[in-house]
């Protein structure tokens, strides 16, 4: 029983340690739009706005509404009005209601 708990703890620690790399890999290799958005959010949280932009854009190109919405919000915060409008409109067309409310 202790052996199983030790293995589970080890796997949990590995997951926490490598989760960002896992999301990057999924985004880059599997074109997982949700993973791209998560990586964008992690980058934005750490102040890496250019990197966040590129991950959100990649998700949006795959028609992932949340990626478009996050790209639009970040552009809005950075006073990039035309870019913000473009991505918020796309998010709205993809069904993101909060994006529609910001237009």
mmCIF file of N, CA and C in Angstrom:
data_model
loop_
_atom_site.group_PDB
_atom_site.id
_atom_site.type_symbol
_atom_site.label_atom_id
_atom_site.label_comp_id
_atom_site.label_asym_id
_atom_site.label_seq_id
_atom_site.Cartn_x
_atom_site.Cartn_y
_atom_site.Cartn_z
ATOM 1 N N UNK A 1 0.816 -1.193 0.000
ATOM 2 C CA UNK A 1 0.000 0.000 0.000
ATOM 3 C C UNK A 1 0.864 1.264 0.000
ATOM 4 N N UNK A 2 1.914 1.282 0.809
ATOM 5 C CA UNK A 2 2.814 2.436 0.843
ATOM 6 C C UNK A 2 3.514 2.628 -0.492
ATOM 7 N N UNK A 3 3.823 1.526 -1.146
ATOM 8 C CA UNK A 3 4.490 1.599 -2.446
ATOM 9 C C UNK A 3 3.574 2.289 -3.470
ATOM 10 N N UNK A 4 2.304 1.937 -3.449
ATOM 11 C CA UNK A 4 1.340 2.543 -4.371
ATOM 12 C C UNK A 4 1.197 4.037 -4.087
ATOM 13 N N UNK A 5 1.102 4.393 -2.821
ATOM 14 C CA UNK A 5 1.000 5.810 -2.456
ATOM 15 C C UNK A 5 2.240 6.586 -2.872
ATOM 16 N N UNK A 6 3.403 5.983 -2.713
ATOM 17 C CA UNK A 6 4.654 6.639 -3.107
ATOM 18 C C UNK A 6 4.678 6.873 -4.611
ATOM 19 N N UNK A 7 4.245 5.880 -5.384
ATOM 20 C CA UNK A 7 4.208 6.017 -6.844
ATOM 21 C C UNK A 7 3.213 7.109 -7.242
ATOM 22 N N UNK A 8 2.047 7.114 -6.633
ATOM 23 C CA UNK A 8 1.049 8.144 -6.939
ATOM 24 C C UNK A 8 1.548 9.543 -6.588
ATOM 25 N N UNK A 9 2.213 9.665 -5.458
ATOM 26 C CA UNK A 9 2.791 10.963 -5.081
ATOM 27 C C UNK A 9 3.840 11.403 -6.093
ATOM 28 N N UNK A 10 4.692 10.471 -6.499
ATOM 29 C CA UNK A 10 5.734 10.761 -7.475
ATOM 30 C C UNK A 10 5.114 11.222 -8.793
ATOM 31 N N UNK A 11 4.081 10.513 -9.259
ATOM 32 C CA UNK A 11 3.418 10.891 -10.509
ATOM 33 C C UNK A 11 2.750 12.261 -10.385
ATOM 34 N N UNK A 12 2.164 12.537 -9.234
ATOM 35 C CA UNK A 12 1.559 13.847 -9.006
ATOM 36 C C UNK A 12 2.581 14.964 -9.052
ATOM 37 N N UNK A 13 3.729 14.726 -8.454
ATOM 38 C CA UNK A 13 4.810 15.722 -8.469
ATOM 39 C C UNK A 13 5.314 15.930 -9.888
ATOM 40 N N UNK A 14 5.477 14.840 -10.646
ATOM 41 C CA UNK A 14 5.908 14.958 -12.044
ATOM 42 C C UNK A 14 4.914 15.786 -12.850
ATOM 43 N N UNK A 15 3.639 15.512 -12.638
ATOM 44 C CA UNK A 15 2.611 16.263 -13.358
ATOM 45 C C UNK A 15 2.723 17.753 -13.051
ATOM 46 N N UNK A 16 2.808 18.092 -11.778
ATOM 47 C CA UNK A 16 2.905 19.504 -11.402
ATOM 48 C C UNK A 16 4.165 20.148 -11.958
ATOM 49 N N UNK A 17 5.248 19.400 -11.972
ATOM 50 C CA UNK A 17 6.533 19.914 -12.430
ATOM 51 C C UNK A 17 6.532 20.161 -13.936
ATOM 52 N N UNK A 18 5.897 19.250 -14.695
ATOM 53 C CA UNK A 18 5.991 19.297 -16.155
ATOM 54 C C UNK A 18 4.698 19.696 -16.858
ATOM 55 N N UNK A 19 3.688 20.148 -16.120
ATOM 56 C CA UNK A 19 2.412 20.412 -16.777
ATOM 57 C C UNK A 19 2.512 21.501 -17.840
ATOM 58 N N UNK A 20 3.296 22.544 -17.590
ATOM 59 C CA UNK A 20 3.421 23.590 -18.606
ATOM 60 C C UNK A 20 4.045 23.032 -19.878
ATOM 61 N N UNK A 21 5.090 22.226 -19.720
ATOM 62 C CA UNK A 21 5.728 21.619 -20.883
ATOM 63 C C UNK A 21 4.763 20.698 -21.618
ATOM 64 N N UNK A 22 3.900 20.013 -20.866
ATOM 65 C CA UNK A 22 2.913 19.126 -21.473
ATOM 66 C C UNK A 22 1.944 19.935 -22.340
ATOM 67 N N UNK A 23 1.466 21.068 -21.817
ATOM 68 C CA UNK A 23 0.547 21.897 -22.589
ATOM 69 C C UNK A 23 1.227 22.475 -23.826
ATOM 70 N N UNK A 24 2.474 22.891 -23.699
ATOM 71 C CA UNK A 24 3.218 23.406 -24.855
ATOM 72 C C UNK A 24 3.330 22.318 -25.911
ATOM 73 N N UNK A 25 3.692 21.109 -25.495
ATOM 74 C CA UNK A 25 3.834 19.995 -26.437
ATOM 75 C C UNK A 25 2.507 19.718 -27.135
ATOM 76 N N UNK A 26 1.419 19.678 -26.369
ATOM 77 C CA UNK A 26 0.102 19.426 -26.965
ATOM 78 C C UNK A 26 -0.267 20.508 -27.972
ATOM 79 N N UNK A 27 0.030 21.746 -27.639
ATOM 80 C CA UNK A 27 -0.271 22.858 -28.537
ATOM 81 C C UNK A 27 0.551 22.760 -29.819
ATOM 82 N N UNK A 28 1.840 22.539 -29.674
ATOM 83 C CA UNK A 28 2.747 22.534 -30.822
ATOM 84 C C UNK A 28 2.620 21.280 -31.688
ATOM 85 N N UNK A 29 2.376 20.129 -31.073
ATOM 86 C CA UNK A 29 2.408 18.867 -31.813
ATOM 87 C C UNK A 29 1.036 18.291 -32.139
ATOM 88 N N UNK A 30 0.065 18.577 -31.333
ATOM 89 C CA UNK A 30 -1.269 18.016 -31.544
ATOM 90 C C UNK A 30 -2.283 19.075 -31.963
ATOM 91 N N UNK A 31 -1.831 20.312 -32.063
ATOM 92 C CA UNK A 31 -2.705 21.438 -32.390
ATOM 93 C C UNK A 31 -3.945 21.443 -31.501
ATOM 94 N N UNK A 32 -3.718 21.240 -30.217
ATOM 95 C CA UNK A 32 -4.796 21.257 -29.231
ATOM 96 C C UNK A 32 -5.062 22.702 -28.834
ATOM 97 N N UNK A 33 -6.131 23.259 -29.354
ATOM 98 C CA UNK A 33 -6.410 24.682 -29.157
ATOM 99 C C UNK A 33 -6.611 25.046 -27.687
ATOM 100 N N UNK A 34 -7.209 24.158 -26.917
ATOM 101 C CA UNK A 34 -7.377 24.442 -25.484
ATOM 102 C C UNK A 34 -6.019 24.523 -24.799
ATOM 103 N N UNK A 35 -5.097 23.636 -25.179
ATOM 104 C CA UNK A 35 -3.749 23.662 -24.602
ATOM 105 C C UNK A 35 -3.040 24.960 -24.978
ATOM 106 N N UNK A 36 -3.214 25.405 -26.219
ATOM 107 C CA UNK A 36 -2.598 26.670 -26.644
ATOM 108 C C UNK A 36 -3.117 27.831 -25.795
ATOM 109 N N UNK A 37 -4.405 27.822 -25.530
ATOM 110 C CA UNK A 37 -4.999 28.879 -24.714
ATOM 111 C C UNK A 37 -4.465 28.831 -23.290
ATOM 112 N N UNK A 38 -4.329 27.638 -22.737
ATOM 113 C CA UNK A 38 -3.796 27.495 -21.376
ATOM 114 C C UNK A 38 -2.366 28.013 -21.305
ATOM 115 N N UNK A 39 -1.547 27.682 -22.309
ATOM 116 C CA UNK A 39 -0.164 28.176 -22.328
ATOM 117 C C UNK A 39 -0.173 29.700 -22.442
ATOM 118 N N UNK A 40 -1.058 30.234 -23.265
ATOM 119 C CA UNK A 40 -1.187 31.685 -23.361
ATOM 120 C C UNK A 40 -1.527 32.316 -22.022
ATOM 121 N N UNK A 41 -2.446 31.699 -21.297
ATOM 122 C CA UNK A 41 -2.840 32.222 -19.988
ATOM 123 C C UNK A 41 -1.685 32.156 -18.990
ATOM 124 N N UNK A 42 -0.917 31.075 -19.042
ATOM 125 C CA UNK A 42 0.249 30.964 -18.151
ATOM 126 C C UNK A 42 1.263 32.058 -18.468
ATOM 127 N N UNK A 43 1.498 32.281 -19.764
ATOM 128 C CA UNK A 43 2.448 33.317 -20.159
ATOM 129 C C UNK A 43 1.952 34.703 -19.762
ATOM 130 N N UNK A 44 0.678 34.948 -19.965
ATOM 131 C CA UNK A 44 0.118 36.253 -19.595
ATOM 132 C C UNK A 44 0.239 36.475 -18.088
ATOM 133 N N UNK A 45 -0.020 35.437 -17.321
ATOM 134 C CA UNK A 45 0.073 35.531 -15.862
ATOM 135 C C UNK A 45 1.477 35.919 -15.406
ATOM 136 N N UNK A 46 2.483 35.480 -16.161
ATOM 137 C CA UNK A 46 3.874 35.778 -15.806
ATOM 138 C C UNK A 46 4.398 37.041 -16.500
ATOM 139 N N UNK A 47 3.534 37.727 -17.242
ATOM 140 C CA UNK A 47 3.939 38.977 -17.874
ATOM 141 C C UNK A 47 4.595 38.824 -19.233
ATOM 142 N N UNK A 48 4.529 37.632 -19.834
ATOM 143 C CA UNK A 48 5.108 37.391 -21.159
ATOM 144 C C UNK A 48 4.016 37.602 -22.205
ATOM 145 N N UNK A 49 3.676 38.857 -22.435
ATOM 146 C CA UNK A 49 2.511 39.188 -23.246
ATOM 147 C C UNK A 49 2.670 38.840 -24.722
ATOM 148 N N UNK A 50 3.854 39.017 -25.282
ATOM 149 C CA UNK A 50 4.052 38.672 -26.690
ATOM 150 C C UNK A 50 3.886 37.173 -26.907
ATOM 151 N N UNK A 51 4.420 36.392 -25.998
ATOM 152 C CA UNK A 51 4.271 34.942 -26.083
ATOM 153 C C UNK A 51 2.806 34.547 -25.903
ATOM 154 N N UNK A 52 2.141 35.177 -24.952
ATOM 155 C CA UNK A 52 0.715 34.900 -24.736
ATOM 156 C C UNK A 52 -0.073 35.196 -26.003
ATOM 157 N N UNK A 53 0.218 36.341 -26.641
ATOM 158 C CA UNK A 53 -0.448 36.704 -27.894
ATOM 159 C C UNK A 53 -0.326 35.599 -28.930
ATOM 160 N N UNK A 54 0.883 35.077 -29.095
ATOM 161 C CA UNK A 54 1.093 34.076 -30.144
ATOM 162 C C UNK A 54 0.346 32.776 -29.845
ATOM 163 N N UNK A 55 0.276 32.388 -28.581
ATOM 164 C CA UNK A 55 -0.473 31.169 -28.243
ATOM 165 C C UNK A 55 -1.977 31.384 -28.399
ATOM 166 N N UNK A 56 -2.474 32.541 -27.994
ATOM 167 C CA UNK A 56 -3.897 32.835 -28.181
ATOM 168 C C UNK A 56 -4.239 32.858 -29.666
ATOM 169 N N UNK A 57 -3.357 33.467 -30.456
ATOM 170 C CA UNK A 57 -3.592 33.548 -31.896
ATOM 171 C C UNK A 57 -3.637 32.154 -32.519
ATOM 172 N N UNK A 58 -2.728 31.292 -32.082
ATOM 173 C CA UNK A 58 -2.706 29.921 -32.609
ATOM 174 C C UNK A 58 -4.017 29.207 -32.281
ATOM 175 N N UNK A 59 -4.514 29.390 -31.066
ATOM 176 C CA UNK A 59 -5.789 28.778 -30.678
ATOM 177 C C UNK A 59 -6.937 29.355 -31.503
ATOM 178 N N UNK A 60 -6.908 30.656 -31.720
ATOM 179 C CA UNK A 60 -7.965 31.322 -32.473
ATOM 180 C C UNK A 60 -7.982 30.850 -33.926
ATOM 181 N N UNK A 61 -6.816 30.645 -34.510
ATOM 182 C CA UNK A 61 -6.739 30.147 -35.891
ATOM 183 C C UNK A 61 -7.373 28.767 -36.025
ATOM 184 N N UNK A 62 -7.485 28.061 -34.898
ATOM 185 C CA UNK A 62 -8.137 26.747 -34.891
ATOM 186 C C UNK A 62 -9.614 26.875 -34.508
ATOM 187 N N UNK A 63 -10.134 28.101 -34.599
ATOM 188 C CA UNK A 63 -11.537 28.401 -34.292
ATOM 189 C C UNK A 63 -11.921 28.078 -32.857
ATOM 190 N N UNK A 64 -11.024 28.373 -31.934
ATOM 191 C CA UNK A 64 -11.301 28.177 -30.512
ATOM 192 C C UNK A 64 -11.701 29.529 -29.934
ATOM 193 N N UNK A 65 -12.968 29.669 -29.598
ATOM 194 C CA UNK A 65 -13.526 30.964 -29.190
ATOM 195 C C UNK A 65 -12.795 31.585 -28.008
ATOM 196 N N UNK A 66 -12.445 30.771 -27.007
ATOM 197 C CA UNK A 66 -11.769 31.326 -25.834
ATOM 198 C C UNK A 66 -10.399 31.893 -26.202
ATOM 199 N N UNK A 67 -9.691 31.252 -27.129
ATOM 200 C CA UNK A 67 -8.404 31.776 -27.586
ATOM 201 C C UNK A 67 -8.568 33.138 -28.246
ATOM 202 N N UNK A 68 -9.598 33.267 -29.084
ATOM 203 C CA UNK A 68 -9.876 34.551 -29.734
ATOM 204 C C UNK A 68 -10.237 35.613 -28.694
ATOM 205 N N UNK A 69 -11.066 35.216 -27.733
ATOM 206 C CA UNK A 69 -11.496 36.140 -26.687
ATOM 207 C C UNK A 69 -10.308 36.635 -25.866
ATOM 208 N N UNK A 70 -9.451 35.711 -25.441
ATOM 209 C CA UNK A 70 -8.287 36.096 -24.632
ATOM 210 C C UNK A 70 -7.343 36.987 -25.441
ATOM 211 N N UNK A 71 -7.166 36.697 -26.732
ATOM 212 C CA UNK A 71 -6.321 37.531 -27.600
ATOM 213 C C UNK A 71 -6.915 38.931 -27.696
ATOM 214 N N UNK A 72 -8.227 39.003 -27.853
ATOM 215 C CA UNK A 72 -8.898 40.294 -27.924
ATOM 216 C C UNK A 72 -8.788 41.084 -26.633
ATOM 217 N N UNK A 73 -8.957 40.409 -25.505
ATOM 218 C CA UNK A 73 -8.838 41.092 -24.210
ATOM 219 C C UNK A 73 -7.430 41.630 -23.987
ATOM 220 N N UNK A 74 -6.440 40.815 -24.321
ATOM 221 C CA UNK A 74 -5.055 41.247 -24.126
ATOM 222 C C UNK A 74 -4.741 42.441 -25.027
ATOM 223 N N UNK A 75 -5.206 42.396 -26.266
ATOM 224 C CA UNK A 75 -4.999 43.528 -27.174
ATOM 225 C C UNK A 75 -5.698 44.776 -26.633
ATOM 226 N N UNK A 76 -6.864 44.592 -26.084
ATOM 227 C CA UNK A 76 -7.608 45.722 -25.504
ATOM 228 C C UNK A 76 -6.840 46.341 -24.345
ATOM 229 N N UNK A 77 -6.290 45.501 -23.478
ATOM 230 C CA UNK A 77 -5.497 45.999 -22.351
ATOM 231 C C UNK A 77 -4.252 46.734 -22.825
ATOM 232 N N UNK A 78 -3.719 46.311 -23.973
ATOM 233 C CA UNK A 78 -2.504 46.923 -24.512
ATOM 234 C C UNK A 78 -2.823 48.089 -25.454
ATOM 235 N N UNK A 79 -4.075 48.528 -25.454
ATOM 236 C CA UNK A 79 -4.531 49.680 -26.254
ATOM 237 C C UNK A 79 -4.382 49.453 -27.755
ATOM 238 N N UNK A 80 -4.514 48.206 -28.194
ATOM 239 C CA UNK A 80 -4.470 47.852 -29.616
ATOM 240 C C UNK A 80 -5.915 47.657 -30.081
ATOM 241 N N UNK A 81 -6.601 48.765 -30.306
ATOM 242 C CA UNK A 81 -8.052 48.746 -30.519
ATOM 243 C C UNK A 81 -8.483 47.924 -31.728
ATOM 244 N N UNK A 82 -7.786 48.078 -32.855
ATOM 245 C CA UNK A 82 -8.188 47.352 -34.062
ATOM 246 C C UNK A 82 -8.019 45.845 -33.892
ATOM 247 N N UNK A 83 -6.909 45.449 -33.296
ATOM 248 C CA UNK A 83 -6.661 44.025 -33.055
ATOM 249 C C UNK A 83 -7.690 43.478 -32.069
ATOM 250 N N UNK A 84 -7.963 44.241 -31.027
ATOM 251 C CA UNK A 84 -8.947 43.815 -30.025
ATOM 252 C C UNK A 84 -10.306 43.590 -30.679
ATOM 253 N N UNK A 85 -10.737 44.537 -31.486
ATOM 254 C CA UNK A 85 -12.042 44.421 -32.147
ATOM 255 C C UNK A 85 -12.082 43.194 -33.062
ATOM 256 N N UNK A 86 -11.013 42.991 -33.833
ATOM 257 C CA UNK A 86 -10.956 41.853 -34.756
ATOM 258 C C UNK A 86 -11.132 40.520 -34.019
ATOM 259 N N UNK A 87 -10.383 40.352 -32.935
ATOM 260 C CA UNK A 87 -10.425 39.072 -32.223
ATOM 261 C C UNK A 87 -11.695 38.913 -31.394
ATOM 262 N N UNK A 88 -12.206 39.993 -30.845
ATOM 263 C CA UNK A 88 -13.465 39.904 -30.104
ATOM 264 C C UNK A 88 -14.624 39.599 -31.051
ATOM 265 N N UNK A 89 -14.603 40.176 -32.255
ATOM 266 C CA UNK A 89 -15.637 39.867 -33.244
ATOM 267 C C UNK A 89 -15.579 38.394 -33.642
ATOM 268 N N UNK A 90 -14.375 37.902 -33.829
ATOM 269 C CA UNK A 90 -14.237 36.483 -34.197
ATOM 270 C C UNK A 90 -14.732 35.584 -33.062
ATOM 271 N N UNK A 91 -14.370 35.925 -31.830
ATOM 272 C CA UNK A 91 -14.831 35.142 -30.677
ATOM 273 C C UNK A 91 -16.357 35.170 -30.600
ATOM 274 N N UNK A 92 -16.943 36.321 -30.859
ATOM 275 C CA UNK A 92 -18.397 36.454 -30.839
ATOM 276 C C UNK A 92 -19.025 35.561 -31.909
ATOM 277 N N UNK A 93 -18.476 35.597 -33.123
ATOM 278 C CA UNK A 93 -18.992 34.750 -34.206
ATOM 279 C C UNK A 93 -18.876 33.267 -33.867
ATOM 280 N N UNK A 94 -17.870 32.927 -33.056
ATOM 281 C CA UNK A 94 -17.682 31.534 -32.644
ATOM 282 C C UNK A 94 -18.539 31.171 -31.433
ATOM 283 N N UNK A 95 -19.323 32.143 -30.948
ATOM 284 C CA UNK A 95 -20.272 31.857 -29.890
ATOM 285 C C UNK A 95 -19.887 32.270 -28.483
ATOM 286 N N UNK A 96 -18.825 33.054 -28.346
ATOM 287 C CA UNK A 96 -18.412 33.501 -27.008
ATOM 288 C C UNK A 96 -19.234 34.732 -26.629
ATOM 289 N N UNK A 97 -20.198 34.560 -25.737
ATOM 290 C CA UNK A 97 -21.148 35.628 -25.395
ATOM 291 C C UNK A 97 -20.490 36.828 -24.726
ATOM 292 N N UNK A 98 -19.474 36.598 -23.903
ATOM 293 C CA UNK A 98 -18.795 37.730 -23.257
ATOM 294 C C UNK A 98 -18.120 38.616 -24.293
ATOM 295 N N UNK A 99 -17.590 37.998 -25.353
ATOM 296 C CA UNK A 99 -16.959 38.778 -26.423
ATOM 297 C C UNK A 99 -18.004 39.650 -27.106
ATOM 298 N N UNK A 100 -19.174 39.086 -27.350
ATOM 299 C CA UNK A 100 -20.254 39.853 -27.992
ATOM 300 C C UNK A 100 -20.632 41.062 -27.139
ATOM 301 N N UNK A 101 -20.626 40.890 -25.842
ATOM 302 C CA UNK A 101 -20.986 41.969 -24.934
ATOM 303 C C UNK A 101 -19.979 43.101 -24.896
ATOM 304 N N UNK A 102 -18.749 42.831 -25.324
ATOM 305 C CA UNK A 102 -17.711 43.867 -25.307
ATOM 306 C C UNK A 102 -17.643 44.659 -26.610
ATOM 307 N N UNK A 103 -18.393 44.232 -27.601
ATOM 308 C CA UNK A 103 -18.342 44.918 -28.905
ATOM 309 C C UNK A 103 -19.259 46.125 -28.937
#
